[in-house]
mmCIF file of C-alpha atoms and ligand atoms in Angstrom:
data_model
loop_
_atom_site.group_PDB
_atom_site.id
_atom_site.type_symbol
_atom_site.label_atom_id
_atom_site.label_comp_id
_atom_site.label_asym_id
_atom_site.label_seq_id
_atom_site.Cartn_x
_atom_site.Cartn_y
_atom_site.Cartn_z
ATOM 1 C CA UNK A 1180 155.929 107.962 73.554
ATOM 2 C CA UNK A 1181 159.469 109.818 73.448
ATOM 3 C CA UNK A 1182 160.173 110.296 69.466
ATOM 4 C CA UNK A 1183 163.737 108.229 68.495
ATOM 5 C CA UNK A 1184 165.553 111.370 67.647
ATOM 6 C CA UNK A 1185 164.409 112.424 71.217
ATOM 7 C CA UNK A 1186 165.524 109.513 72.707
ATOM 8 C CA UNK A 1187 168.835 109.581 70.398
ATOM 9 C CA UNK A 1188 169.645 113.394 71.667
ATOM 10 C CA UNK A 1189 169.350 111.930 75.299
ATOM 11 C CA UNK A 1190 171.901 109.265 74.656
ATOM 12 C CA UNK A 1191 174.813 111.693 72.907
ATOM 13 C CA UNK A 1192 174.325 114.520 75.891
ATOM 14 C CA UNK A 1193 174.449 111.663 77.934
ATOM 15 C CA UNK A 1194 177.643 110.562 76.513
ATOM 16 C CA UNK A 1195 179.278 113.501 75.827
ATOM 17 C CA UNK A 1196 178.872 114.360 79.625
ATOM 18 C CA UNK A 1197 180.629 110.879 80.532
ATOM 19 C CA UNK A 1198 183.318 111.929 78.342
ATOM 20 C CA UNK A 1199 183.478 115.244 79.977
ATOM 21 C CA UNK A 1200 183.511 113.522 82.995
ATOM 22 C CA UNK A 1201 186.228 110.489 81.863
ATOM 23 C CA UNK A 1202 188.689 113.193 80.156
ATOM 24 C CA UNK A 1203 188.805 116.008 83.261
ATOM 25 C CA UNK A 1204 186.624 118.671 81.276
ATOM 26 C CA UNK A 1205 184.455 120.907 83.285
ATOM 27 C CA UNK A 1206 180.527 119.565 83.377
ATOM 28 C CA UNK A 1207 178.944 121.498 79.902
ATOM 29 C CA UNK A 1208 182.220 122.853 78.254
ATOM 30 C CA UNK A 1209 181.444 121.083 75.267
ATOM 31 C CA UNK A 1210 178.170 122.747 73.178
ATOM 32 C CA UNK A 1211 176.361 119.886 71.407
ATOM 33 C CA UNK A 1212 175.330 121.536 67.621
ATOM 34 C CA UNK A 1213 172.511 119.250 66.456
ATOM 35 C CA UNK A 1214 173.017 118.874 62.701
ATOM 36 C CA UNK A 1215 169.967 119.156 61.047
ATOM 37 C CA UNK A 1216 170.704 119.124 57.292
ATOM 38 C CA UNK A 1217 168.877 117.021 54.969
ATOM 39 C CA UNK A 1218 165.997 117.131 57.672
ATOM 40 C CA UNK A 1219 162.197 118.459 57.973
ATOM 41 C CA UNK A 1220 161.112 121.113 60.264
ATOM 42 C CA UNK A 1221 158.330 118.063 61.370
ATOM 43 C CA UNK A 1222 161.796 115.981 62.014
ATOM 44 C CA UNK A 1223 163.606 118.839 63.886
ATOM 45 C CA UNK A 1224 160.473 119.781 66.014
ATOM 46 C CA UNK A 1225 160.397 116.570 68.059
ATOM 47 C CA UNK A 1226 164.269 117.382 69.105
ATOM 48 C CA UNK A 1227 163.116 121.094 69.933
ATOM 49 C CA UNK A 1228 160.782 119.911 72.052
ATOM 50 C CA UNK A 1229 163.378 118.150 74.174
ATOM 51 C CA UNK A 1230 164.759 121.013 74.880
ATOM 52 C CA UNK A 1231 167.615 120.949 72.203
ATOM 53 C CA UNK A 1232 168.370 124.653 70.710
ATOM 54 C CA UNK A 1233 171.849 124.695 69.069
ATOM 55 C CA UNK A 1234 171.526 123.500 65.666
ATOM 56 C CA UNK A 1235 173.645 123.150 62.626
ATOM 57 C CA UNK A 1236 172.901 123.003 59.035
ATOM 58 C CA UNK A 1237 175.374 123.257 55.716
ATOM 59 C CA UNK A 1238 173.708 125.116 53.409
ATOM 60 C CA UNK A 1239 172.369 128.395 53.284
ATOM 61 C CA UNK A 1240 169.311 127.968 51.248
ATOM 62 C CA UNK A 1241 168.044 125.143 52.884
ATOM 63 C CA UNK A 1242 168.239 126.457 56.212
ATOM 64 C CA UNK A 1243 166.730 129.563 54.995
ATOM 65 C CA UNK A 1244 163.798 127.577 53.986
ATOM 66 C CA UNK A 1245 162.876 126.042 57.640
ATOM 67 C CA UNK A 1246 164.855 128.145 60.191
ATOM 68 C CA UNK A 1247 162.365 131.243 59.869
ATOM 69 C CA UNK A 1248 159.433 129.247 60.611
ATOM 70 C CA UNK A 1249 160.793 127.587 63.343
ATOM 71 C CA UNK A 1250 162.479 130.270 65.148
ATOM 72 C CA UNK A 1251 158.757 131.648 65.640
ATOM 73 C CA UNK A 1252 157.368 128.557 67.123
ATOM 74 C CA UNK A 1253 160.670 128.155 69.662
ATOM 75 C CA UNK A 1254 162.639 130.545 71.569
ATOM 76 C CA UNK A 1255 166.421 130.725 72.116
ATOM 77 C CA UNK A 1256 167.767 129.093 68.746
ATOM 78 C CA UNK A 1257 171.175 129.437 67.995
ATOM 79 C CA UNK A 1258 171.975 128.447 64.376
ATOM 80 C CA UNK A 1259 175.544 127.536 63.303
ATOM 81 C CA UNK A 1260 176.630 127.622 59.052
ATOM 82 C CA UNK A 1261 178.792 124.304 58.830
ATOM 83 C CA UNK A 1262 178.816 124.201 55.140
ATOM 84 C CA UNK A 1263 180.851 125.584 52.570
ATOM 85 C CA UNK A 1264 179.845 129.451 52.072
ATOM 86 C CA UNK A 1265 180.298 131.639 48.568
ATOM 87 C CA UNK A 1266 180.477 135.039 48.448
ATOM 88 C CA UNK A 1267 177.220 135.783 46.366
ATOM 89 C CA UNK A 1268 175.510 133.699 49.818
ATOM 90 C CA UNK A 1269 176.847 135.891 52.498
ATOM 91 C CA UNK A 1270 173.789 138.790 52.887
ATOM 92 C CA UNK A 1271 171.022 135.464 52.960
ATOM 93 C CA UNK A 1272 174.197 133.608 55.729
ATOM 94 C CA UNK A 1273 174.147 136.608 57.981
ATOM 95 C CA UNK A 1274 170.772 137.110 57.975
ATOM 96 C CA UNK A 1275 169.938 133.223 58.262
ATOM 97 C CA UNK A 1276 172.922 131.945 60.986
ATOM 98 C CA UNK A 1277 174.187 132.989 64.489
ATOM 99 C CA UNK A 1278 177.784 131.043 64.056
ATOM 100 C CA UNK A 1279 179.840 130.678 61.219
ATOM 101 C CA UNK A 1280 182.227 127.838 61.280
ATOM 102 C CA UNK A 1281 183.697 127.625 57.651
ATOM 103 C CA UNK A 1282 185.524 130.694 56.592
ATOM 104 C CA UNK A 1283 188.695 129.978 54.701
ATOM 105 C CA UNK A 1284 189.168 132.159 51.942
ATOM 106 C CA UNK A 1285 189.420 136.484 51.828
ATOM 107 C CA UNK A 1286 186.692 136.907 49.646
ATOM 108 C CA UNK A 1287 184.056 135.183 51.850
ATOM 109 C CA UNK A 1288 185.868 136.561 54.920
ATOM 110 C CA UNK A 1289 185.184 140.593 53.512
ATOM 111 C CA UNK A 1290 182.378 139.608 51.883
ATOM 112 C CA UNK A 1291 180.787 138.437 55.268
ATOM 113 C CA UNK A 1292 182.134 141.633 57.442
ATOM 114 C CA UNK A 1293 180.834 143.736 55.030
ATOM 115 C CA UNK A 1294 177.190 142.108 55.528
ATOM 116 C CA UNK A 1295 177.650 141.949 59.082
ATOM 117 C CA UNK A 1296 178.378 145.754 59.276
ATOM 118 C CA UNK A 1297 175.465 146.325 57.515
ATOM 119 C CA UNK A 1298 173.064 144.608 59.239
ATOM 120 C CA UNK A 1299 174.359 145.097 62.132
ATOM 121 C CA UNK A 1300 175.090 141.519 63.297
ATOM 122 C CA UNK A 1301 178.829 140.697 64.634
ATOM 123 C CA UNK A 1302 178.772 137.095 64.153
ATOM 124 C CA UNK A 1303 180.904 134.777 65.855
ATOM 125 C CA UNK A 1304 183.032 133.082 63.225
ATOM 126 C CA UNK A 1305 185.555 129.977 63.116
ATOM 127 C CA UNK A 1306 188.239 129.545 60.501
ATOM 128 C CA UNK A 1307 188.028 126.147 58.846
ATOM 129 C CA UNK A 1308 191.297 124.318 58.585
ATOM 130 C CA UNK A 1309 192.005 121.279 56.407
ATOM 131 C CA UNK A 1310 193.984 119.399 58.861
ATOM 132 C CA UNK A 1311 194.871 116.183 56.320
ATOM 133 C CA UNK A 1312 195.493 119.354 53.623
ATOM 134 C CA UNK A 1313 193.164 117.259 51.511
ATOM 135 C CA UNK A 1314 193.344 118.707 48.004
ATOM 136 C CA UNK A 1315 189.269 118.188 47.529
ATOM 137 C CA UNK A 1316 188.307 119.065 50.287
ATOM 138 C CA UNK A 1317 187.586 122.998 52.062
ATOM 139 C CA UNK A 1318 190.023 124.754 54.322
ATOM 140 C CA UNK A 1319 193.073 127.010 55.256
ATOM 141 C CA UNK A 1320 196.030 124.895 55.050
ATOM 142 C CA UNK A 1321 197.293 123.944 58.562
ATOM 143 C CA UNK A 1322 200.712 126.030 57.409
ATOM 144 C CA UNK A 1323 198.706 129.015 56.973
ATOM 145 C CA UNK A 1324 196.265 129.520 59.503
ATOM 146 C CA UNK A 1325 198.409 132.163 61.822
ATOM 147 C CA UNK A 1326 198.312 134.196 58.714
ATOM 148 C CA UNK A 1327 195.172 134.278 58.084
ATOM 149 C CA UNK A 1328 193.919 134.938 61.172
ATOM 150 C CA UNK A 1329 195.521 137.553 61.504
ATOM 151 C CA UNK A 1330 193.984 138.926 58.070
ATOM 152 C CA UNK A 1331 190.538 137.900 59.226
ATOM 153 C CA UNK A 1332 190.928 138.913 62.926
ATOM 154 C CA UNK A 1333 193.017 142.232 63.225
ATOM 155 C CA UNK A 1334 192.869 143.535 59.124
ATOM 156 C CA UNK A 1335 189.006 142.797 58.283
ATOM 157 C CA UNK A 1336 187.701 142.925 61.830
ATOM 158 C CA UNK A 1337 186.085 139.922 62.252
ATOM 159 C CA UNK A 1338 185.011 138.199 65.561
ATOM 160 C CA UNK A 1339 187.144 135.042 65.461
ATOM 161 C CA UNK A 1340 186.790 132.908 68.287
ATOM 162 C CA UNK A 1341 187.940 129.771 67.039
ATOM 163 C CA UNK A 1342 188.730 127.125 64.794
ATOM 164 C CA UNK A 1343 186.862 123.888 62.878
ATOM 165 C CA UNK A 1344 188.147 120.932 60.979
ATOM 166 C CA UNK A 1345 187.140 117.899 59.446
ATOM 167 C CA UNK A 1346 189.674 115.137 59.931
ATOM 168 C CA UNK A 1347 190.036 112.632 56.536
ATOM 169 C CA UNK A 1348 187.254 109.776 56.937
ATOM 170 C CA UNK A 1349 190.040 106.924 56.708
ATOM 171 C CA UNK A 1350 192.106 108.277 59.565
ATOM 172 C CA UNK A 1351 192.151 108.032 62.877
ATOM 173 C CA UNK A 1352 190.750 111.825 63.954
ATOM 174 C CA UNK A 1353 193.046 112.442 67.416
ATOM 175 C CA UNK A 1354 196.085 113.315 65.236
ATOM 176 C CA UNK A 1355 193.638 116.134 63.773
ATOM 177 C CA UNK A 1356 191.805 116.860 66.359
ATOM 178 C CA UNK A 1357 195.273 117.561 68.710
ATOM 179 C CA UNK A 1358 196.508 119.497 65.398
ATOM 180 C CA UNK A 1359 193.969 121.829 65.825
ATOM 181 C CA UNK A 1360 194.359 122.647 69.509
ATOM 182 C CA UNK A 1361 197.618 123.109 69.187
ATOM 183 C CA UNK A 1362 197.048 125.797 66.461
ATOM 184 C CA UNK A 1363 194.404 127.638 68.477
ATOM 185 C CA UNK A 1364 196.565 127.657 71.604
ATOM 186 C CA UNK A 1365 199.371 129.218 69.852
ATOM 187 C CA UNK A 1366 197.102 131.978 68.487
ATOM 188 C CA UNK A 1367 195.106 132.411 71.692
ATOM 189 C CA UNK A 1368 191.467 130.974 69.898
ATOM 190 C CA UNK A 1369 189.737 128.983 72.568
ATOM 191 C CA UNK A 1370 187.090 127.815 70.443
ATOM 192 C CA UNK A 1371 186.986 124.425 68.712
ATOM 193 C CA UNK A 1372 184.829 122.912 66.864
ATOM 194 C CA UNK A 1373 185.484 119.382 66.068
ATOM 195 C CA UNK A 1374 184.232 115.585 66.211
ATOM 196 C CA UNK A 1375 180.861 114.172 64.654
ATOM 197 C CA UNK A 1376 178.682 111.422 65.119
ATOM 198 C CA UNK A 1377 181.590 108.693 64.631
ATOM 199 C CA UNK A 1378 184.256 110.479 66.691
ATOM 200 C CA UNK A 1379 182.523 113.195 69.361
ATOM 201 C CA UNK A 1380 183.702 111.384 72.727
ATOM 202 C CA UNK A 1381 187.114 111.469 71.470
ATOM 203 C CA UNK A 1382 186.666 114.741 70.110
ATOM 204 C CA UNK A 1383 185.862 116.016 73.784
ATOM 205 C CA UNK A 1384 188.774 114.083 75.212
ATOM 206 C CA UNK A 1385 191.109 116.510 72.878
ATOM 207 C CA UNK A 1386 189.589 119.577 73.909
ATOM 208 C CA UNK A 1387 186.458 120.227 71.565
ATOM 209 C CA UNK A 1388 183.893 123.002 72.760
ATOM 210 C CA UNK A 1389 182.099 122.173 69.952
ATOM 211 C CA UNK A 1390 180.771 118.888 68.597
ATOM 212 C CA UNK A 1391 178.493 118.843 65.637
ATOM 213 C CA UNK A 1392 176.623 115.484 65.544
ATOM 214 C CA UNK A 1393 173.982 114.852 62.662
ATOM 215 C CA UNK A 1394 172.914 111.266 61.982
ATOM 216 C CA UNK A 1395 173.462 109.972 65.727
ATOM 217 C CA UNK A 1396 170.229 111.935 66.394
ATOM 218 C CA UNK A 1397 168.729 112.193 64.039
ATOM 219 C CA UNK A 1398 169.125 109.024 61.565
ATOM 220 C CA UNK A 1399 170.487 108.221 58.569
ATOM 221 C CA UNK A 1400 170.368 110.557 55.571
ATOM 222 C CA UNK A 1401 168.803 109.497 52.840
ATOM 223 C CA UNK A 1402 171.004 111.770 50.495
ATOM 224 C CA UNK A 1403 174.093 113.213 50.524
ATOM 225 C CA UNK A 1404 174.918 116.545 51.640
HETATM 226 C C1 LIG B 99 177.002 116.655 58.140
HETATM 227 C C2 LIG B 99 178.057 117.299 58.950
HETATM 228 C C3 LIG B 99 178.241 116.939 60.301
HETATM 229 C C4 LIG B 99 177.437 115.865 60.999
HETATM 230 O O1 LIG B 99 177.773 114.602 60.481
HETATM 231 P P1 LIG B 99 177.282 113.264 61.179
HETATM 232 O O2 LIG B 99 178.319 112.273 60.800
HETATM 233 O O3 LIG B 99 175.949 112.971 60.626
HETATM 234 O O4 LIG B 99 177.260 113.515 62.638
HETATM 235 C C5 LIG B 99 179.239 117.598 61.003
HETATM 236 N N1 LIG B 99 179.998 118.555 60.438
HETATM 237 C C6 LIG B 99 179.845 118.924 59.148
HETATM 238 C C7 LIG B 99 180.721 119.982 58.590
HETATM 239 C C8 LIG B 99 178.878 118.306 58.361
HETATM 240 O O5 LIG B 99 178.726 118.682 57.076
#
């Protein structure tokens, strides 16, 4: 018997391909991150075993508590920080994560390079931007991004390659999600990371290479995070 989140996994790859195919993208541009916060290693494993390898997770602690383990049963696991960072976390988030998606502030962007230097890692990293410049919620201001890219990118040395938002939950998300495109064409970023389990399809249609999709394969989570 195929385990749900199994069977789940199959039915987003299988619709993010249609959308790839509907929208004019090129078959696999868009990298499905299976978000695995809130969730067992015994839950993840199933989802492994169908072959799944990119995986997301929001907080550094947790993930440093089943990542480990799991990265010596299974080969090829690429693990992307989605979660708000601090500075104090960034040693345990280099060590822990392949990707970082959620750097918006100088302090966690130095205190990350200086981490990476020393252990060698050069980390892949997206700038979060707070499209709906939500006053609660995490991210460079859509009015400031060029500016600090260029801090993070040419001044601390980082290895930007893109950029990740999280559109406001009561509005539609292709306003946002063209937002963000628009910035990283302008500053020559080709990565983006955008759309969840509500919104990925239309998230591919505007250009996502990206998509980070938690409870559509994995279920509902039973608390917040
Ligand atoms: C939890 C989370 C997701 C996945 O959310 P779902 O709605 O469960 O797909 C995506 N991105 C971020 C930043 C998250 O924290």
């Amino acid at each position: 018997m195929t385990a749900p989140a199994a069977e789940r996994l199959s039915a987003v790859r299988a619709d993010i391909s249609a959308a790839e195919a509907e929208m004019g993208r090129a078959p696999g541009s868009v990298t499905l991150i299976a978000v695995s916060k809130t969730f067992e290693a015994e839950d993840i494993r199933p989802v492994l075993d169908a072959g799944q390898r990119v995986f997301g997770e929001n907080r550094v602690q947790e993930a440093m508590g089943k990542w480990p383990g799991l990265r010596t049963e299974y080969e090829g696991i690429e693990l992307h920080l989605i979660g708000p960072l601090q500075s104090n976390k960034a040693k345990e988030a280099v060590a822990t994560f392949d990707v970082i998606h959620t750097i918006d502030r100088e302090k966690i962007a130095r205190a990350l390079k200086v981490e990476m230097d020393r252990q060698g890692r050069s980390l892949p990293c997206y700038l979060q931007v707070n499209t709906g410049e939500e006053p609660q919620k995490a991210g460079v201001s859509p009015t400031e991004v060029d500016g600090f890219l260029t801090l993070c990118r040419d001044e601390i040395g980082l290895n930007v390659v893109g950029l990740m938002c999280i559109p406001p939950v009561d509005e539609a998300p292709g306003p946002h999600f063209a937002l963000l495109e628009q910035i990283a064409r302008r500053n020559g970023l080709t990565g983006l990371s955008m759309g969840m389990s509500s919104d990925y399809e239309i998230a591919v249609g505007f250009g996502a290479t990206h998509v980070r999709v938690g409870s559509a394969i994995f279920g509902h989570r039973d608390y917040p995070a």
